[in-house]
Amino acid sequence: MTFKTDREFAQHLDTSDPLARYRDLFNHPKHHDGNPVIYLCGNSLGLQPKSVRAYVEQELADWEAHGVEGHFRAKHPWMPYHENLTRATARLVGAQAQEVVVMNSLTVNLHLLMVSFYRPTPQRYKILIEANAFPSDQYAVKSQISFHGYDPADAFLELPLREGEVTHRMADIADMLEREGSQIALVLLGGVNYYTGQFFDLGQISTLAHKQGCVVGYDLAHAAGNVPLQLHDWDADFAAWCSYKYLNSGPGSLAGCFVHERHADRQDLPRFAGWWGHDKHTRFKMGPDFQAIPGAEGWQLSNPPILPMAALRASMDIFDEAGMEALREKSIQLTNYLAFLVDEIGPEKISYITPHEVESRGCQLSLVVASEGKRVYDAISERGVVCDWREPDVIRVAPVPLYNSYSDIYHFVEILKSVL
Ligand SMILES: *Cc1c(COP(=O)(O)O)cnc(C)c1O
């Protein structure tokens, strides 16, 4: 599509947007002038679906009415509550039902999965991660390495970047795996990097890493709900993601977890166990010996918090209705439009470090202002734009297809131009 720079063009795109009605299903925060903010921060915390309140209130009412009996008598009984999320979650990440579960939070899940899937030996003990991975992932990985008695200075392996580049080239990833693969126990990559917005070719990476005998795990915090995923076909061994970013389930809400079918029945894998991962038929016999549920559910530890899970249900119902394919189609167009308007301003003032190829990015663009980036960020925030600043010099903006419009992008760029 050829884009145009005028305001009517943005309005025209909004009028013909088949997903336009979803915008109204969300609560849009207000700026101090009383107008809605331009919210471009769904990569950090998604907006609240209006339906969340009713979903959570249902559980409060059932708790009020039934007390402990709510485990069986609630409208959506709490005992199997997480199962209400299984099908929509599986569809979202391209998995079979038994390959996914919703539990805990993201970093917790990464640790639990590494307990099972990072099995270092003196010959093969390294973990390969992208450059500038999210800090929590770096801490988690380094602490796992130390926990097993290895030295992070040696075993923590970052994909190198070329001089003057901030994103990775597939050929370099392939080279690295070819060269160091025999010493790499685990490849753990962010599916979409939080800083640059680069979306990796996860299928190809799995294939290359498996060829070298490495285990492959993905952190999909910035990918789930942003880009279409096919975790089963891409052959990841495991994956984890949070649900408060693109999945709009509320601050600190629950995380998802994927374990490939081929590991479903593996009782040989070490794992940290808890009663919610125990065989459902015998859980309440309260016996002393752990028997894992086959599949991802076997990694659960605790009975889950129902209130945040209710919020996640509200959000997943919307996602499932809209469908990831339609969302991706709009997302590509929305972000291309943003890229077009930014390019129009000109690289001497502003550019972006996110890959320019559509298949290598999701909705986020990481903007770099030629000078005084922080001042520009502060000024656009003051004028009612919600996005974020990431040291040293990036303004992350993420137009989300569920609730952002083309007019949002148009107004955002107008504000940006006025402060540059
Ligand atoms: C947001 C994010 C996290 C946050 O972890 P929590 O355990 O949910 O606090 C971790 N890793 C990545 C890559 C993220 O983007």
Coordinates of C-alpha atoms in Angstrom, one line a residue, residues 44-253:
S44 CA 5.1 -2.8 28.4
L45 CA 1.6 -3.0 29.9
G46 CA -1.4 -3.6 27.8
L47 CA -4.6 -1.6 28.3
Q48 CA -7.4 -2.9 30.4
P49 CA -10.2 -4.7 28.5
K50 CA -13.5 -3.2 29.8
S51 CA -14.8 -6.8 30.3
V52 CA -12.1 -7.5 32.9
R53 CA -14.2 -6.1 35.7
A54 CA -17.1 -8.4 35.1
Y55 CA -14.8 -11.5 34.8
V56 CA -13.1 -10.6 38.1
E57 CA -16.3 -9.7 39.8
Q58 CA -17.8 -13.1 39.0
E59 CA -15.0 -14.7 41.0
L60 CA -15.4 -12.3 43.9
A61 CA -19.1 -13.1 43.9
D62 CA -18.5 -16.8 43.8
W63 CA -16.0 -16.5 46.6
E64 CA -18.5 -14.4 48.6
A65 CA -21.3 -16.9 48.0
H66 CA -19.5 -20.2 48.2
G67 CA -16.2 -19.8 50.2
V68 CA -14.1 -22.9 49.7
E69 CA -17.0 -24.7 47.8
G70 CA -16.2 -22.3 44.9
H71 CA -13.6 -24.8 43.9
F72 CA -16.5 -26.9 42.6
R73 CA -19.5 -24.6 42.7
A74 CA -18.3 -21.4 41.2
K75 CA -19.7 -20.6 37.8
H76 CA -16.3 -21.5 36.5
P77 CA -15.1 -23.9 39.1
W78 CA -11.6 -22.9 40.5
M79 CA -10.2 -26.4 40.6
P80 CA -9.8 -26.7 36.9
Y81 CA -9.9 -23.0 36.3
H82 CA -6.6 -22.7 34.3
E83 CA -8.0 -25.2 31.8
N84 CA -10.3 -22.5 30.6
L85 CA -7.3 -20.9 29.1
T86 CA -5.7 -23.9 27.4
R87 CA -7.4 -23.8 24.0
A88 CA -7.0 -20.1 23.4
T89 CA -3.4 -20.1 24.6
A90 CA -2.6 -23.1 22.4
R91 CA -4.0 -21.3 19.4
L92 CA -2.1 -18.1 20.2
V93 CA 1.3 -19.7 20.2
G94 CA 0.7 -22.5 17.7
A95 CA 0.8 -25.4 20.1
Q96 CA -1.2 -28.5 21.0
A97 CA -3.4 -28.3 24.1
Q98 CA -1.1 -30.4 26.3
E99 CA 1.9 -28.3 25.3
V100 CA 0.8 -25.2 27.2
V101 CA -0.2 -24.1 30.6
V102 CA -0.7 -20.7 32.3
M103 CA 1.1 -20.4 35.7
N104 CA 3.4 -18.2 37.8
S105 CA 5.2 -15.3 36.3
L106 CA 7.7 -15.2 33.5
T107 CA 11.1 -15.3 35.2
V108 CA 9.8 -18.0 37.6
N109 CA 8.8 -20.1 34.6
L110 CA 12.2 -19.6 32.9
H111 CA 13.9 -20.9 36.0
L112 CA 11.5 -23.9 36.3
L113 CA 12.1 -24.8 32.7
M114 CA 15.8 -24.4 32.9
V115 CA 15.8 -26.7 35.9
S116 CA 14.5 -29.3 33.5
F117 CA 16.1 -28.3 30.2
Y118 CA 19.5 -26.8 31.1
R119 CA 21.5 -30.0 31.9
P120 CA 25.2 -28.9 31.6
T121 CA 28.0 -31.4 31.3
P122 CA 31.8 -30.6 31.3
Q123 CA 31.7 -30.8 27.5
R124 CA 28.5 -29.0 26.9
Y125 CA 27.6 -26.3 29.4
K126 CA 27.1 -23.0 27.7
I127 CA 24.0 -21.0 27.2
L128 CA 23.6 -18.9 24.1
I129 CA 21.5 -15.7 24.3
E130 CA 21.0 -12.7 22.1
A131 CA 23.0 -9.5 22.7
N132 CA 21.3 -7.0 25.0
A133 CA 18.8 -9.5 26.3
F134 CA 16.3 -8.4 28.8
P135 CA 18.1 -8.0 32.2
S136 CA 15.9 -10.5 34.0
D137 CA 16.8 -13.2 31.5
Q138 CA 20.5 -12.4 31.8
Y139 CA 20.3 -12.7 35.6
A140 CA 18.2 -15.9 35.4
V141 CA 20.6 -17.5 33.0
K142 CA 23.8 -16.5 34.8
S143 CA 22.4 -17.7 38.1
Q144 CA 21.5 -21.0 36.6
I145 CA 25.0 -21.3 35.3
S146 CA 26.5 -20.6 38.7
F147 CA 24.0 -22.9 40.4
H148 CA 25.4 -25.7 38.4
G149 CA 29.0 -24.8 39.4
Y150 CA 30.0 -23.2 36.1
D151 CA 31.4 -19.7 35.5
P152 CA 29.2 -17.2 33.7
A153 CA 32.3 -15.5 32.4
D154 CA 32.9 -18.6 30.4
A155 CA 29.5 -20.2 30.0
F156 CA 27.3 -17.2 29.3
L157 CA 27.6 -16.8 25.6
E158 CA 26.2 -13.7 23.8
L159 CA 25.6 -13.6 20.1
P160 CA 28.1 -11.1 18.8
L161 CA 26.9 -8.0 16.9
R162 CA 28.8 -6.6 14.0
E163 CA 30.5 -3.3 14.4
G164 CA 28.0 -0.5 14.2
E165 CA 25.0 -2.8 14.1
V166 CA 22.4 -3.5 16.8
T167 CA 20.4 -6.4 15.3
H168 CA 21.5 -9.9 14.5
R169 CA 21.9 -11.4 11.1
M170 CA 20.7 -14.9 10.6
A171 CA 23.9 -15.9 8.9
D172 CA 25.9 -14.9 12.0
I173 CA 23.6 -16.9 14.3
A174 CA 24.1 -19.9 12.0
D175 CA 27.9 -19.4 12.1
M176 CA 27.9 -19.1 15.9
L177 CA 26.0 -22.4 16.2
E178 CA 28.3 -24.1 13.7
R179 CA 31.4 -22.9 15.6
E180 CA 30.4 -23.2 19.2
G181 CA 27.4 -25.6 19.0
S182 CA 29.1 -28.6 20.5
Q183 CA 29.6 -26.7 23.8
I184 CA 26.2 -25.1 23.9
A185 CA 23.8 -26.9 26.2
L186 CA 20.9 -24.4 25.7
V187 CA 20.0 -21.7 23.2
L188 CA 17.7 -19.2 25.0
L189 CA 16.6 -16.3 22.8
G190 CA 14.0 -13.6 23.2
G191 CA 11.6 -14.3 20.3
V192 CA 11.2 -10.5 19.8
N193 CA 14.0 -8.5 21.4
Y194 CA 12.6 -6.0 23.9
Y195 CA 15.0 -3.3 22.9
T196 CA 15.4 -3.4 19.2
G197 CA 12.1 -5.1 18.4
Q198 CA 13.9 -7.7 16.2
F199 CA 11.8 -10.8 15.6
F200 CA 14.0 -13.8 15.1
D201 CA 13.4 -16.7 12.7
L202 CA 12.6 -19.1 15.5
G203 CA 11.9 -22.1 13.2
Q204 CA 15.3 -21.8 11.5
I205 CA 17.1 -21.3 14.7
S206 CA 15.5 -24.4 16.3
T207 CA 16.6 -26.4 13.3
L208 CA 20.2 -25.2 13.3
A209 CA 20.5 -25.5 17.1
H210 CA 19.0 -29.0 17.2
K211 CA 21.5 -30.1 14.5
Q212 CA 24.2 -29.2 17.0
G213 CA 22.5 -31.1 19.8
C214 CA 21.5 -28.0 21.7
V215 CA 18.2 -27.6 23.6
V216 CA 16.2 -24.6 22.5
G217 CA 14.0 -22.3 24.6
Y218 CA 12.4 -19.0 23.8
D219 CA 11.3 -16.1 25.9
L220 CA 8.2 -14.8 24.1
A221 CA 7.5 -11.8 26.4
H222 CA 7.5 -9.5 23.4
A223 CA 6.3 -12.0 20.9
A224 CA 3.1 -13.5 22.4
G225 CA 0.1 -11.6 21.2
N226 CA 2.4 -9.5 18.9
V227 CA 3.4 -11.9 16.1
P228 CA 2.0 -15.2 14.9
L229 CA 3.8 -18.2 16.5
Q230 CA 4.0 -21.8 15.6
L231 CA 5.9 -23.2 18.5
H232 CA 5.1 -26.8 17.9
D233 CA 6.1 -26.8 14.2
W234 CA 9.1 -24.6 15.0
D235 CA 10.1 -27.4 17.3
A236 CA 11.1 -25.3 20.3
D237 CA 11.8 -27.5 23.4
F238 CA 10.2 -25.0 25.7
A239 CA 9.1 -21.4 25.9
A240 CA 7.7 -18.9 28.4
W241 CA 6.0 -15.5 28.1
C242 CA 4.2 -13.0 30.3
S243 CA 0.6 -11.9 29.7
Y244 CA 0.6 -8.3 30.9
K245 CA 2.3 -6.8 27.8
Y246 CA 0.5 -7.5 24.5
L247 CA -1.9 -9.9 26.2
N248 CA -3.5 -7.2 28.3
S249 CA -4.1 -9.2 31.5
G250 CA -3.0 -6.6 34.0
P251 CA 0.1 -5.7 36.0
G252 CA 2.2 -8.7 37.1
S253 CA -0.4 -11.1 35.9

